CSV table of C-alpha atoms in Angstrom, one decimal:
chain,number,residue,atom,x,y,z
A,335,UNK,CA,21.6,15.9,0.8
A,336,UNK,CA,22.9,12.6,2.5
A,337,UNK,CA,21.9,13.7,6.0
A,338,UNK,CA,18.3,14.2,5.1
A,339,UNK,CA,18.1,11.3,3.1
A,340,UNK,CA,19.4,9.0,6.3
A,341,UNK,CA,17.0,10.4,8.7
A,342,UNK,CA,14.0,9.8,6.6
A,343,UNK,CA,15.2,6.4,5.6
A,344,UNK,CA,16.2,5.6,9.1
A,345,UNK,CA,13.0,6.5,10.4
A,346,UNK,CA,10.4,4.6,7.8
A,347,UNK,CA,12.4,1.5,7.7
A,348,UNK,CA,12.2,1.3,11.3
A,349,UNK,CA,8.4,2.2,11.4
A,350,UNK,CA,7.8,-0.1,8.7
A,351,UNK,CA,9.6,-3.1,10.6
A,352,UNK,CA,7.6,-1.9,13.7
A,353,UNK,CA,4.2,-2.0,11.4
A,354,UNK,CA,4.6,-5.6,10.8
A,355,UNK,CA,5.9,-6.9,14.0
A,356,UNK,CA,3.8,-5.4,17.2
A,357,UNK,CA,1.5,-7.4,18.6
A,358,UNK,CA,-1.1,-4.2,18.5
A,359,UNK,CA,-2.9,-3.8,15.5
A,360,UNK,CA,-3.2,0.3,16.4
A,361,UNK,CA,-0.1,-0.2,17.1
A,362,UNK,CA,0.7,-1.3,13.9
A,363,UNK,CA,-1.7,1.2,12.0
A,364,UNK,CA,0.0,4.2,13.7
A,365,UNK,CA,3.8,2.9,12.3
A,366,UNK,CA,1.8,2.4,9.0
A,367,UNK,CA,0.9,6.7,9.1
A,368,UNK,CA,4.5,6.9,10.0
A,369,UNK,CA,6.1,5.2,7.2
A,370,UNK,CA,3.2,6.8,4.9
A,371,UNK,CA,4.8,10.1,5.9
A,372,UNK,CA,8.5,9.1,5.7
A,373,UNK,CA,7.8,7.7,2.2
A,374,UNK,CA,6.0,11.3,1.6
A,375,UNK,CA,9.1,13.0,2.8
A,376,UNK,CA,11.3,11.1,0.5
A,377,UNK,CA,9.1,12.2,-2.7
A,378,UNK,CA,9.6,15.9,-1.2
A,379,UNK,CA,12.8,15.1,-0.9
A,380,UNK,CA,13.3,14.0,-5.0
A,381,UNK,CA,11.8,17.0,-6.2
A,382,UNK,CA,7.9,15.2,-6.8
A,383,UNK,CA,6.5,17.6,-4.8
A,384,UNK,CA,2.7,17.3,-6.0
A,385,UNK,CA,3.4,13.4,-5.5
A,386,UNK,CA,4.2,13.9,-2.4
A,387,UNK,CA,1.7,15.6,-1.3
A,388,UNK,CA,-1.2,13.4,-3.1
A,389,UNK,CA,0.9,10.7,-0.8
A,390,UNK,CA,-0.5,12.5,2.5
A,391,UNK,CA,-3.7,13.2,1.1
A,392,UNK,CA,-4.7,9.6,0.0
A,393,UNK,CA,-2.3,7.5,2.3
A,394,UNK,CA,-2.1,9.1,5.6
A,395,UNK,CA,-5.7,10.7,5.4
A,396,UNK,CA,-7.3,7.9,3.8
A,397,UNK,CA,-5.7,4.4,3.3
A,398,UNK,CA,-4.1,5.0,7.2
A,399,UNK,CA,-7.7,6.0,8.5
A,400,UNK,CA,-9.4,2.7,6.7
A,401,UNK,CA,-7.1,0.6,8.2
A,402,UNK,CA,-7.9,1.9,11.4
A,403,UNK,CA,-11.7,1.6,11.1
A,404,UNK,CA,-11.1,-1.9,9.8
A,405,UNK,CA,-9.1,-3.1,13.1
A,406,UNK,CA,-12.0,-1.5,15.1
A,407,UNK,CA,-15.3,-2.9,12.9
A,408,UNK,CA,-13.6,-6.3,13.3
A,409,UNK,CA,-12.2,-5.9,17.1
A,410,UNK,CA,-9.6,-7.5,16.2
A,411,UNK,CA,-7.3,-6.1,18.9
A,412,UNK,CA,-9.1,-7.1,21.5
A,413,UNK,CA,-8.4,-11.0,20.8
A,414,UNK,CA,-5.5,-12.4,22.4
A,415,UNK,CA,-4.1,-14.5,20.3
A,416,UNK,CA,-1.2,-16.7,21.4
A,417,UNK,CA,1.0,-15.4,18.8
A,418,UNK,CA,0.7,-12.9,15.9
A,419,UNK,CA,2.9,-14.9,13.7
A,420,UNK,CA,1.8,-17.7,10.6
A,421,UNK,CA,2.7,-21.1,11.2
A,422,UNK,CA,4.5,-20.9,8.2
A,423,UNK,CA,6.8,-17.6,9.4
A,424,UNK,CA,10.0,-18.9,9.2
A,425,UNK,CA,9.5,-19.6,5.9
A,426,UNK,CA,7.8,-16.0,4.9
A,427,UNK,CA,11.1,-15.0,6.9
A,428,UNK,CA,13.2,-16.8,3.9
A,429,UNK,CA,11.7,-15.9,1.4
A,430,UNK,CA,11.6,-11.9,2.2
A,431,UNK,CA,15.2,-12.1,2.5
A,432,UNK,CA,16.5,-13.9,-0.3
A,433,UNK,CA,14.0,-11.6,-2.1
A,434,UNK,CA,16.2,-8.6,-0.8
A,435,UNK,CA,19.3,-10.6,-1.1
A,436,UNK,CA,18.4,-10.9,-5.0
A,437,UNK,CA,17.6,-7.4,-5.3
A,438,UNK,CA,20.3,-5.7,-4.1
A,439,UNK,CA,22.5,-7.9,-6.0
A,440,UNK,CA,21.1,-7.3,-9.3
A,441,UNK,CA,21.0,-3.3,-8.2
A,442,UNK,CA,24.5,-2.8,-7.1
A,443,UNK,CA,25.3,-5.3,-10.7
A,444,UNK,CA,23.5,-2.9,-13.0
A,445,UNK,CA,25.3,-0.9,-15.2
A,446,UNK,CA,22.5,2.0,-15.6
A,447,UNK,CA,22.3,2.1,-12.2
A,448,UNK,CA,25.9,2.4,-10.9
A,449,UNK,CA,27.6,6.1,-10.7
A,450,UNK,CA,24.7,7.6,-11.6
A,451,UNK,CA,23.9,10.9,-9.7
A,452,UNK,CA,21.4,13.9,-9.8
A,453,UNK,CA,20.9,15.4,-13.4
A,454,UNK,CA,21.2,19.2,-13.2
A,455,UNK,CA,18.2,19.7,-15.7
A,456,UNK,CA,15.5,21.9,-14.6
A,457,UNK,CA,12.3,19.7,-13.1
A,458,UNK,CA,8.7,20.1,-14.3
A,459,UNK,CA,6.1,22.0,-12.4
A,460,UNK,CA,2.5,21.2,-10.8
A,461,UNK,CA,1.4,23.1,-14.3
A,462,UNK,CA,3.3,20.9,-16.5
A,463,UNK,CA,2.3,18.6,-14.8
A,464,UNK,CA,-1.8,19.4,-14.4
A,465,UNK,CA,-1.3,20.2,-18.6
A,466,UNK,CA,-0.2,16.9,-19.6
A,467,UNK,CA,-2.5,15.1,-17.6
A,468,UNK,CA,-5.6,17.1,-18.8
A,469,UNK,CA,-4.6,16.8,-22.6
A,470,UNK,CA,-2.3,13.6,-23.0
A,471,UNK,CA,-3.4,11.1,-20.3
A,472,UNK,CA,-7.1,12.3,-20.1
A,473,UNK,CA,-8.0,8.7,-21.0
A,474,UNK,CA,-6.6,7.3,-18.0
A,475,UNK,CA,-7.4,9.5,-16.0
A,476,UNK,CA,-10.9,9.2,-16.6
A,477,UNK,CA,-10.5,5.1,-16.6
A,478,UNK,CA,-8.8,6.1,-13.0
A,479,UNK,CA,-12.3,7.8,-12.0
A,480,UNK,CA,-14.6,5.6,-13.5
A,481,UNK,CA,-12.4,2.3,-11.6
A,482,UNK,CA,-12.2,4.8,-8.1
A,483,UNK,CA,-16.3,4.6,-8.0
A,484,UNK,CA,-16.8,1.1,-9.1
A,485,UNK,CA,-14.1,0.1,-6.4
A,486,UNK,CA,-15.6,2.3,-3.7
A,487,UNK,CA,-19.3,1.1,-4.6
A,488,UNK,CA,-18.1,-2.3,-4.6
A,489,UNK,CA,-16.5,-1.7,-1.2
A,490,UNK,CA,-19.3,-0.1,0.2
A,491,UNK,CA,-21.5,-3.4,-1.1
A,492,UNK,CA,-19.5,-5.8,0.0
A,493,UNK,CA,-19.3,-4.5,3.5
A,494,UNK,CA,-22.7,-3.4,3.5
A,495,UNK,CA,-24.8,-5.3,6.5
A,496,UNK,CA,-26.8,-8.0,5.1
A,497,UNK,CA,-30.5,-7.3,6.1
A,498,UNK,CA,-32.4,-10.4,7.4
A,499,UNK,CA,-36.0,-11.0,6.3
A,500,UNK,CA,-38.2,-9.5,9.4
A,501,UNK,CA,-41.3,-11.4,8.9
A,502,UNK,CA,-41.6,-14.6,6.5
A,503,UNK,CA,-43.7,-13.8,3.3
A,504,UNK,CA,-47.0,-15.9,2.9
A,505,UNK,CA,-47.2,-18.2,0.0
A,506,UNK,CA,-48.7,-16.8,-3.0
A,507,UNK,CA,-47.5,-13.0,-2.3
A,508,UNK,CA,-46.4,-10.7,-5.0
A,509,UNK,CA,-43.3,-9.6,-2.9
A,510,UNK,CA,-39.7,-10.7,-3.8
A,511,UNK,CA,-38.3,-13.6,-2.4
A,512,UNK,CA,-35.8,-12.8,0.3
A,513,UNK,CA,-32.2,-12.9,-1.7
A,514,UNK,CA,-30.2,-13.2,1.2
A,515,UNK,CA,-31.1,-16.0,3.5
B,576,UNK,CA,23.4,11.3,-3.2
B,577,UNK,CA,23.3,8.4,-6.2
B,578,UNK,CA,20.0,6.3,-7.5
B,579,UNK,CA,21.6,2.9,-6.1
B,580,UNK,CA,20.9,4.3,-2.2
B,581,UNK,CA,17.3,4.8,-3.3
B,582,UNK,CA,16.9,1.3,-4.5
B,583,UNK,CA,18.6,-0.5,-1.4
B,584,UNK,CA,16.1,1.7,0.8
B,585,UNK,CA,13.2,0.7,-1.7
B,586,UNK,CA,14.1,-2.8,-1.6
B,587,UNK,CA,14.2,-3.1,2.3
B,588,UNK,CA,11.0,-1.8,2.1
B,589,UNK,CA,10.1,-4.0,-0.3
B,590,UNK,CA,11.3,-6.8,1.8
B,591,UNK,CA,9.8,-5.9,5.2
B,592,UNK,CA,6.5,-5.5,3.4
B,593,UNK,CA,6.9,-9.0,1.9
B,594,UNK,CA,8.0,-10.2,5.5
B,595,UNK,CA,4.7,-8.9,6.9
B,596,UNK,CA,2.6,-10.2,4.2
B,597,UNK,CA,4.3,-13.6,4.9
B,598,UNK,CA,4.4,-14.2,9.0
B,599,UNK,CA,1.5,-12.2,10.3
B,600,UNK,CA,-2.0,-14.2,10.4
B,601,UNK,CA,-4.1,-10.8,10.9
B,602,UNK,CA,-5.7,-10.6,7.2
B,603,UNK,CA,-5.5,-6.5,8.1
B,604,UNK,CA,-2.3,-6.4,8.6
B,605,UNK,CA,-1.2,-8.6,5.1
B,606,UNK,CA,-3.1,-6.0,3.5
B,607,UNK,CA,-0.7,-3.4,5.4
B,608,UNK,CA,2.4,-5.2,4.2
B,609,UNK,CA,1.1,-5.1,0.4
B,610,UNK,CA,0.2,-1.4,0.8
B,611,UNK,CA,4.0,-1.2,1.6
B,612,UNK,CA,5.5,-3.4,-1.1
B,613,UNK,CA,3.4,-0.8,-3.6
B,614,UNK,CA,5.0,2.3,-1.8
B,615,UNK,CA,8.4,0.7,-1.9
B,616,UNK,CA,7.6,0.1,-6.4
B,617,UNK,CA,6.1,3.6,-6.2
B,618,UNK,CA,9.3,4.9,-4.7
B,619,UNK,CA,11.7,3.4,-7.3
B,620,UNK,CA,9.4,5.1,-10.1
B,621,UNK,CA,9.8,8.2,-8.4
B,622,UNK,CA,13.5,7.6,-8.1
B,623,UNK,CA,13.8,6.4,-12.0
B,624,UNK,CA,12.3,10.0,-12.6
B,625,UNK,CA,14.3,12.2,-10.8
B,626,UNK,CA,17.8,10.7,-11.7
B,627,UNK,CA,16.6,10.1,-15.3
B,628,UNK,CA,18.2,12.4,-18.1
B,629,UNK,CA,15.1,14.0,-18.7
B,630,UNK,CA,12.6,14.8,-15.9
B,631,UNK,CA,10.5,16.5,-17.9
B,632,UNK,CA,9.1,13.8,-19.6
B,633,UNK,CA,6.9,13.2,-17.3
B,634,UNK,CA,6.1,9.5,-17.1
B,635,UNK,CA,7.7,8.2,-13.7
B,636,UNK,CA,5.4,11.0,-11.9
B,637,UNK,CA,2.0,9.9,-13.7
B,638,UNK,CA,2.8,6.5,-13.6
B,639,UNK,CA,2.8,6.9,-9.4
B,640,UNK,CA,-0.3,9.0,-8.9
B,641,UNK,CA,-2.0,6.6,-11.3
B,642,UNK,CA,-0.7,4.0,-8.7
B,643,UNK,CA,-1.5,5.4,-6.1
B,644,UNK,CA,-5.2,5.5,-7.0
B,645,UNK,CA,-5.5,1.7,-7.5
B,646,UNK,CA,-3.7,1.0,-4.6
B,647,UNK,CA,-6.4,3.7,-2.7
B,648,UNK,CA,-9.8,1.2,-4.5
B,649,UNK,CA,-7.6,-2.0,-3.5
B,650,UNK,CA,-7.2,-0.8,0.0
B,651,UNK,CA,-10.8,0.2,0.1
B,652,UNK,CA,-11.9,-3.1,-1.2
B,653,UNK,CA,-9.7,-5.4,0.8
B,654,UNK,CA,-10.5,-4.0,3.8
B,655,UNK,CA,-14.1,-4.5,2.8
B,656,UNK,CA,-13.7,-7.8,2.3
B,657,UNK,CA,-11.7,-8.4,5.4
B,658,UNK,CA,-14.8,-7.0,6.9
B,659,UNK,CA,-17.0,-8.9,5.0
B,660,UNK,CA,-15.0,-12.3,6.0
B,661,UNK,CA,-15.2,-11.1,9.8
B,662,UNK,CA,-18.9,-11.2,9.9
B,663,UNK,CA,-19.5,-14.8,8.5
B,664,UNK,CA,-16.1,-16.4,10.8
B,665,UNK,CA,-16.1,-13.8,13.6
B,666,UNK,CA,-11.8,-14.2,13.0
B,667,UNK,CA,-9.5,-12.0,10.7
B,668,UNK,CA,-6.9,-14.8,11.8
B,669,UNK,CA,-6.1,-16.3,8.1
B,670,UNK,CA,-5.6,-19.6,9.2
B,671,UNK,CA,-9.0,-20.1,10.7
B,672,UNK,CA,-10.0,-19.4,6.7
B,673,UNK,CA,-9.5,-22.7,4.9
B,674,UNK,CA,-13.3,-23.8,4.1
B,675,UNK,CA,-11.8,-23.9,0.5
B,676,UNK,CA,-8.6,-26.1,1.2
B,677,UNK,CA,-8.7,-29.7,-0.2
């Protein structure tokens, strides 16, 4: 079990650091599916195998694919910038370390934490699973639908192509003013 | 195989997401390194789970696919407005975006 776990940890912290530090953006986007996958490993790995498989579906196939459309609609990798970095990086730098600094500390300083290994206890299945969400969380989970298509409406208005007026309206016509000068 | 290697990997994660979000000046690619500070929180929970004395309560797994839809409509939103911001400045660079600065 450690050998797995090394490989797959390996292999999406060095995508990840890849995903935030090439200069392309596809680049970047391709690491991005990589550590998507890595992290979907890992869940296979723990024994969430529905989780990890709803991990490819929406990460890999979807949030990984929008991010690629994005880079292209804006053409963004096509400007040569000087340098990818903030003005500010060394300070972002900082911060993310003494971020990680305080987190392992307080992990490896935990009591619950320490010593504590794999429970033998049998896990739940996709039906548990599928049953509790159906009769104990069905409020959420239809709060989670109704927010899904308010967020992807939104999206699709917000990125929607403003129409210009074609012809200007004469005075004293019953059309609607143009909304969107 | 014990929960605290989990958490140091999560962390790093954590970390290199909050490193990206910090020094890169493509809006995109902030919104990448959030995306990755929520798998790394999504990871713990599924960790927390697993190692828990009961796993079949089954909180820690809901808890992540409920996650993982917002972060799927804040991805899809973001990037909208990424998109959005490109049209009116022709720039994703974040430090050409200060009309609102003092």
């Amino acid at each position: 079990m450690q050998i797995p776990f090394a490989i797959i940890a390996a292999l999406t912290i060095v995508a990840g650091i890849a995903a935030m530090s090439l200069r392309k953006l596809v680049h970047c986007a391709l690491c991005l599916a990589l550590v998507f996958a890595g992290l979907a490993a890992m869940y296979l790995q723990l024994g969430a195998q529905f989780v990890g498989f709803a991990q490819i579906l929406v990460y890999i196939g979807a949030v990984a694919i929008l991010v690629v459309f994005a880079i292209l609609l804006t053409n963004s990798s096509s400007s040569l910038l000087p340098t990818v970095r903030s003005r500010s990086w060394v300070f972002g730098l900082v911060v993310a370390v003494l971020v990680f600094a305080t987190l392992v500390k307080v992990i490896l300083a935990s009591s619950t934490v320490a010593g504590r290994s794999l429970p033998e206890n049998p896990l739940p299945t996709v039906k548990d699973l599928g049953t509790q969400m159906m009769t104990y969380y069905i409020l959420p989970l239809e709060v989670m639908g109704l927010l899904l298509t308010a967020a992807t409406i939104g999206a699709v208005i917000i990125a929607m192509q403003e129409k210009k007026p074609v012809e200007p309206l004469k005075p004293g016509s019953a059309g609607a003013p143009p909304t969107h000068p | 195989m014990q929960l605290h290697h989990y958490l140091i990997f999560s962390a790093l994660l954590f970390a290199v997401g909050l490193a990206g979000a910090l020094t890169r000046r493509n809006g995109i690619l902030v919104l990448v390194g959030i995306e990755l500070m929520l798998n790394a929180a999504n990871l713990n929970f599924i960790a927390f789970w697993r190692f828990s004395a009961d796993p079949q309560a089954m909180q820690g797994i809901l808890f992540v696919l409920f996650s993982i839809a917002i972060a799927a409509a804040e991805a899809a939103v973001g990037l909208a407005l990424i998109i959005s911001i490109y049209r009116h400045y022709k720039t994703t660079n974040l430090e050409e975006m200060n009309s609102l600065q003092g």
